[in-house]
Short mmCIF file of C-alpha atoms in Angstrom, two decimals:
data_model
loop_
_atom_site.label_atom_id
_atom_site.label_comp_id
_atom_site.label_asym_id
_atom_site.label_seq_id
_atom_site.Cartn_x
_atom_site.Cartn_y
_atom_site.Cartn_z
CA UNK A 1 0.19 -0.25 -0.17
CA UNK A 2 1.31 3.67 -0.40
CA UNK A 3 3.27 5.18 2.12
CA UNK A 4 2.96 8.97 3.17
CA UNK A 5 4.70 11.02 1.03
CA UNK A 6 5.54 8.47 -1.78
CA UNK A 7 5.58 10.36 -5.16
CA UNK A 8 5.53 7.40 -7.52
CA UNK A 9 3.15 4.28 -7.82
CA UNK A 10 2.55 1.14 -5.33
CA UNK A 11 4.76 -1.78 -5.60
CA UNK A 12 3.22 -3.75 -8.84
CA UNK A 13 1.76 -6.71 -7.87
CA UNK A 14 0.43 -8.24 -11.77
CA UNK A 15 2.03 -8.01 -14.99
CA UNK A 16 -1.05 -5.55 -16.05
CA UNK A 17 0.12 -3.20 -13.12
CA UNK A 18 3.96 -3.84 -14.12
CA UNK A 19 3.74 -2.78 -17.48
CA UNK A 20 1.68 0.19 -16.50
CA UNK A 21 4.62 1.46 -14.58
CA UNK A 22 6.92 1.20 -17.32
CA UNK A 23 4.09 3.09 -19.52
CA UNK A 24 3.95 6.02 -17.32
CA UNK A 25 7.79 5.83 -16.76
CA UNK A 26 8.11 5.82 -20.56
CA UNK A 27 5.81 8.94 -20.78
CA UNK A 28 7.59 10.76 -18.20
CA UNK A 29 11.14 10.62 -20.18
CA UNK A 30 9.15 12.04 -23.24
CA UNK A 31 8.02 14.91 -21.49
CA UNK A 32 11.12 15.68 -19.66
CA UNK A 33 12.76 15.42 -22.88
CA UNK A 34 10.25 17.84 -24.89
CA UNK A 35 10.17 20.55 -22.03
CA UNK A 36 13.96 20.32 -22.27
CA UNK A 37 14.01 21.07 -25.51
CA UNK A 38 11.60 24.15 -25.38
CA UNK A 39 13.50 25.19 -22.24
CA UNK A 40 16.57 25.10 -24.32
CA UNK A 41 15.22 27.02 -27.36
CA UNK A 42 13.07 29.87 -25.57
CA UNK A 43 16.66 30.31 -23.32
CA UNK A 44 18.89 30.75 -26.70
CA UNK A 45 16.50 32.83 -28.18
CA UNK A 46 16.30 35.31 -24.70
CA UNK A 47 20.05 35.20 -25.17
CA UNK A 48 20.46 35.70 -28.86
CA UNK A 49 20.00 38.59 -31.25
CA UNK A 50 16.85 38.71 -33.11
CA UNK A 51 18.12 38.08 -37.41
CA UNK A 52 16.23 37.15 -40.06
CA UNK A 53 16.62 33.09 -39.51
CA UNK A 54 13.98 33.42 -37.04
CA UNK A 55 11.41 34.77 -39.40
CA UNK A 56 11.37 32.47 -42.38
CA UNK A 57 12.49 29.05 -41.84
CA UNK A 58 11.12 26.43 -43.53
CA UNK A 59 13.38 23.34 -42.48
CA UNK A 60 12.75 24.71 -38.69
CA UNK A 61 8.65 24.24 -39.29
CA UNK A 62 9.13 20.94 -41.30
CA UNK A 63 11.04 19.45 -38.61
CA UNK A 64 8.70 20.70 -35.61
CA UNK A 65 5.77 19.27 -37.39
CA UNK A 66 7.14 15.95 -38.08
CA UNK A 67 8.67 15.46 -34.76
CA UNK A 68 5.84 15.75 -33.00
CA UNK A 69 4.01 13.31 -35.06
CA UNK A 70 6.57 11.11 -33.87
CA UNK A 71 6.18 11.33 -30.24
CA UNK A 72 2.88 10.75 -30.63
CA UNK A 73 3.68 7.44 -31.91
CA UNK A 74 6.06 6.60 -29.49
CA UNK A 75 3.43 7.18 -26.88
CA UNK A 76 0.37 5.21 -29.12
CA UNK A 77 1.61 2.56 -29.46
CA UNK A 78 2.60 1.09 -26.09
CA UNK A 79 -0.37 2.53 -25.26
CA UNK A 80 -2.48 0.79 -27.41
CA UNK A 81 -0.83 -2.55 -26.34
CA UNK A 82 -1.54 -2.08 -22.75
CA UNK A 83 -5.09 -1.25 -23.35
CA UNK A 84 -5.56 -4.61 -25.68
CA UNK A 85 -3.55 -6.60 -22.85
CA UNK A 86 -6.37 -5.33 -19.70
CA UNK A 87 -9.06 -5.80 -22.35
CA UNK A 88 -7.87 -9.76 -22.94
CA UNK A 89 -9.97 -12.71 -20.65
CA UNK A 90 -8.06 -15.67 -21.46
CA UNK A 91 -9.61 -18.59 -19.56
CA UNK A 92 -9.94 -17.80 -16.52
CA UNK A 93 -8.96 -19.94 -13.23
CA UNK A 94 -10.86 -18.29 -10.63
CA UNK A 95 -14.62 -16.11 -11.79
CA UNK A 96 -15.23 -13.26 -8.86
CA UNK A 97 -18.58 -11.45 -8.86
CA UNK A 98 -18.13 -8.09 -6.73
CA UNK A 99 -21.42 -6.39 -6.17
CA UNK A 100 -21.57 -2.50 -4.53
CA UNK A 101 -23.81 -1.68 -2.68
CA UNK A 102 -24.14 1.78 -0.31
CA UNK A 103 -21.59 1.41 1.49
CA UNK A 104 -20.05 -2.04 1.56
CA UNK A 105 -19.32 -5.00 -1.33
CA UNK A 106 -21.02 -8.25 -1.78
CA UNK A 107 -18.44 -10.85 -3.13
CA UNK A 108 -19.53 -14.54 -5.01
CA UNK A 109 -17.54 -16.94 -6.21
CA UNK A 110 -19.58 -18.40 -8.67
CA UNK A 111 -17.01 -21.54 -9.38
CA UNK A 112 -18.26 -22.60 -5.78
CA UNK A 113 -21.45 -23.49 -4.34
CA UNK A 114 -22.54 -20.87 -2.23
CA UNK A 115 -19.88 -18.86 -1.57
CA UNK A 116 -21.02 -15.38 -0.94
CA UNK A 117 -20.57 -12.93 1.51
CA UNK A 118 -20.10 -9.52 2.57
CA UNK A 119 -17.28 -7.24 3.23
CA UNK A 120 -17.80 -4.19 5.58
CA UNK A 121 -15.26 -1.54 6.99
CA UNK A 122 -14.03 -2.74 10.32
CA UNK A 123 -15.15 0.35 12.74
CA UNK A 124 -12.13 2.12 14.23
CA UNK A 125 -13.48 1.54 17.95
CA UNK A 126 -13.35 -2.05 16.62
CA UNK A 127 -9.94 -2.22 14.75
CA UNK A 128 -7.46 -4.41 16.19
CA UNK A 129 -4.22 -3.23 17.08
CA UNK A 130 -1.94 -2.70 13.66
CA UNK A 131 -4.51 -3.08 11.29
CA UNK A 132 -4.93 -0.27 8.35
CA UNK A 133 -7.95 2.68 9.80
CA UNK A 134 -10.46 2.66 6.72
CA UNK A 135 -8.92 0.21 5.26
CA UNK A 136 -9.56 -2.67 7.06
CA UNK A 137 -12.64 -5.30 6.34
CA UNK A 138 -14.15 -7.99 8.07
CA UNK A 139 -14.26 -10.44 5.28
CA UNK A 140 -11.54 -10.55 3.06
CA UNK A 141 -11.29 -11.74 -0.79
CA UNK A 142 -9.17 -14.44 -0.83
CA UNK A 143 -7.69 -15.42 -4.53
CA UNK A 144 -4.98 -18.10 -5.65
CA UNK A 145 -1.74 -16.59 -6.18
CA UNK A 146 -0.13 -16.84 -9.81
CA UNK A 147 -3.88 -17.97 -11.34
CA UNK A 148 -6.11 -15.65 -13.61
CA UNK A 149 -8.77 -14.24 -12.22
CA UNK A 150 -11.69 -12.60 -14.14
CA UNK A 151 -13.97 -10.36 -11.65
CA UNK A 152 -17.49 -9.58 -12.90
CA UNK A 153 -18.65 -5.93 -11.53
CA UNK A 154 -22.04 -4.33 -11.06
CA UNK A 155 -23.85 -2.32 -8.83
CA UNK A 156 -27.17 -2.83 -6.16
CA UNK A 157 -28.18 0.84 -6.07
CA UNK A 158 -25.59 3.39 -7.16
CA UNK A 159 -22.05 3.58 -9.30
CA UNK A 160 -19.40 2.16 -7.64
CA UNK A 161 -16.11 1.19 -8.67
CA UNK A 162 -14.09 -1.80 -7.81
CA UNK A 163 -10.03 -0.52 -7.73
CA UNK A 164 -6.89 -2.09 -6.22
CA UNK A 165 -4.23 0.20 -7.54
CA UNK A 166 -1.22 -2.55 -6.95
CA UNK A 167 -3.11 -4.95 -9.64
CA UNK A 168 -4.01 -2.71 -11.97
CA UNK A 169 -7.92 -2.77 -11.72
CA UNK A 170 -10.08 -0.61 -11.96
CA UNK A 171 -13.87 -1.64 -12.58
CA UNK A 172 -16.93 0.90 -12.67
CA UNK A 173 -19.65 -1.14 -11.02
CA UNK A 174 -23.04 -0.05 -13.04
CA UNK A 175 -26.55 -1.30 -11.73
CA UNK A 176 -28.10 -3.11 -14.44
CA UNK A 177 -24.82 -4.18 -16.08
CA UNK A 178 -21.95 -6.45 -15.86
CA UNK A 179 -18.56 -5.10 -16.46
CA UNK A 180 -15.62 -7.32 -16.54
CA UNK A 181 -11.74 -7.61 -16.18
CA UNK A 182 -9.13 -9.61 -15.22
CA UNK A 183 -5.52 -10.02 -13.60
CA UNK A 184 -2.91 -12.41 -12.33
CA UNK A 185 -1.57 -11.79 -8.56
CA UNK A 186 2.23 -12.80 -9.17
CA UNK A 187 2.81 -12.19 -5.27
CA UNK A 188 1.46 -13.64 -2.03
CA UNK A 189 0.00 -10.67 0.04
CA UNK A 190 -2.55 -8.07 0.91
CA UNK A 191 -3.63 -5.67 -1.31
CA UNK A 192 -5.64 -2.69 -0.15
CA UNK A 193 -8.42 -0.51 -2.10
CA UNK A 194 -11.19 1.44 -2.06
CA UNK A 195 -14.29 2.45 -3.78
CA UNK A 196 -13.29 4.99 -6.40
CA UNK A 197 -16.61 6.37 -7.73
CA UNK A 198 -18.38 9.57 -4.93
CA UNK A 199 -21.22 7.14 -3.80
CA UNK A 200 -23.06 8.74 -1.79
CA UNK A 201 -21.95 10.48 2.23
CA UNK A 202 -20.06 7.00 3.08
CA UNK A 203 -18.17 6.98 -0.20
CA UNK A 204 -14.99 6.92 2.08
CA UNK A 205 -16.23 3.72 4.56
CA UNK A 206 -16.36 0.41 1.76
CA UNK A 207 -12.47 -0.28 1.24
CA UNK A 208 -11.49 -3.22 -0.94
CA UNK A 209 -8.73 -5.89 0.62
CA UNK A 210 -7.58 -8.74 -1.48
CA UNK A 211 -5.61 -11.48 -0.29
CA UNK A 212 -3.13 -13.30 -2.34
CA UNK A 213 -2.53 -17.08 -1.19
CA UNK A 214 -0.90 -20.11 -2.21
CA UNK A 215 -3.19 -22.84 -4.09
CA UNK A 216 -3.43 -24.40 -1.43
CA UNK A 217 -4.42 -22.49 1.28
CA UNK A 218 -6.82 -20.69 -1.51
CA UNK A 219 -8.43 -24.60 -1.48
CA UNK A 220 -8.77 -25.38 2.75
CA UNK A 221 -9.88 -21.85 3.10
CA UNK A 222 -12.84 -21.80 0.43
CA UNK A 223 -13.62 -25.59 1.48
CA UNK A 224 -13.77 -24.18 5.39
CA UNK A 225 -16.26 -21.23 4.03
CA UNK A 226 -18.66 -23.61 1.93
CA UNK A 227 -18.94 -26.09 4.36
CA UNK A 228 -20.67 -23.10 7.12
#
């Protein structure tokens, strides 16, 4: 999760998030090069005396027309590649359905029989020592690591958004509509997110907690929860 005064992204925990971080760094370097060039030219023009060379220079005009087109291509190609990767859903090992309510989440493991639970934020007065305020829930989403997960997102009342930054996932929850996305957790851990769509007075109080575990632990957890 994010730390105080953190400037960059959270540590990536999925291949998609790794690609997003790399593209962010790539775009930042392009922007830095553009800003450096513009500042250099501005400083050069301020220090140099005006001459007829700045009035009519077709070669320069040709360069500053072609160069932005090349820059846009350098940004568009990796961006389109990531967009197609984010829409790719290929034979998931597990399907999870998240339903947004005011102000909690309901999760359904559709591959299991009667594996459904509600996830509420733990109030500050009941929060165990060492847990994160406004981020901890009473029932976490448990998934197997290194397995393709498909998540279907919808809402039961108003607009919500299921977002976990470290997994590179953000999908709108719209009443009467099913949106889907997929991700792969590449390491074990506990990943925090929140509803990212203003959904009412308690919008800040419906966090998301995803726990990535080895497959053996997930199987024992799902068996225990299904038997209850």
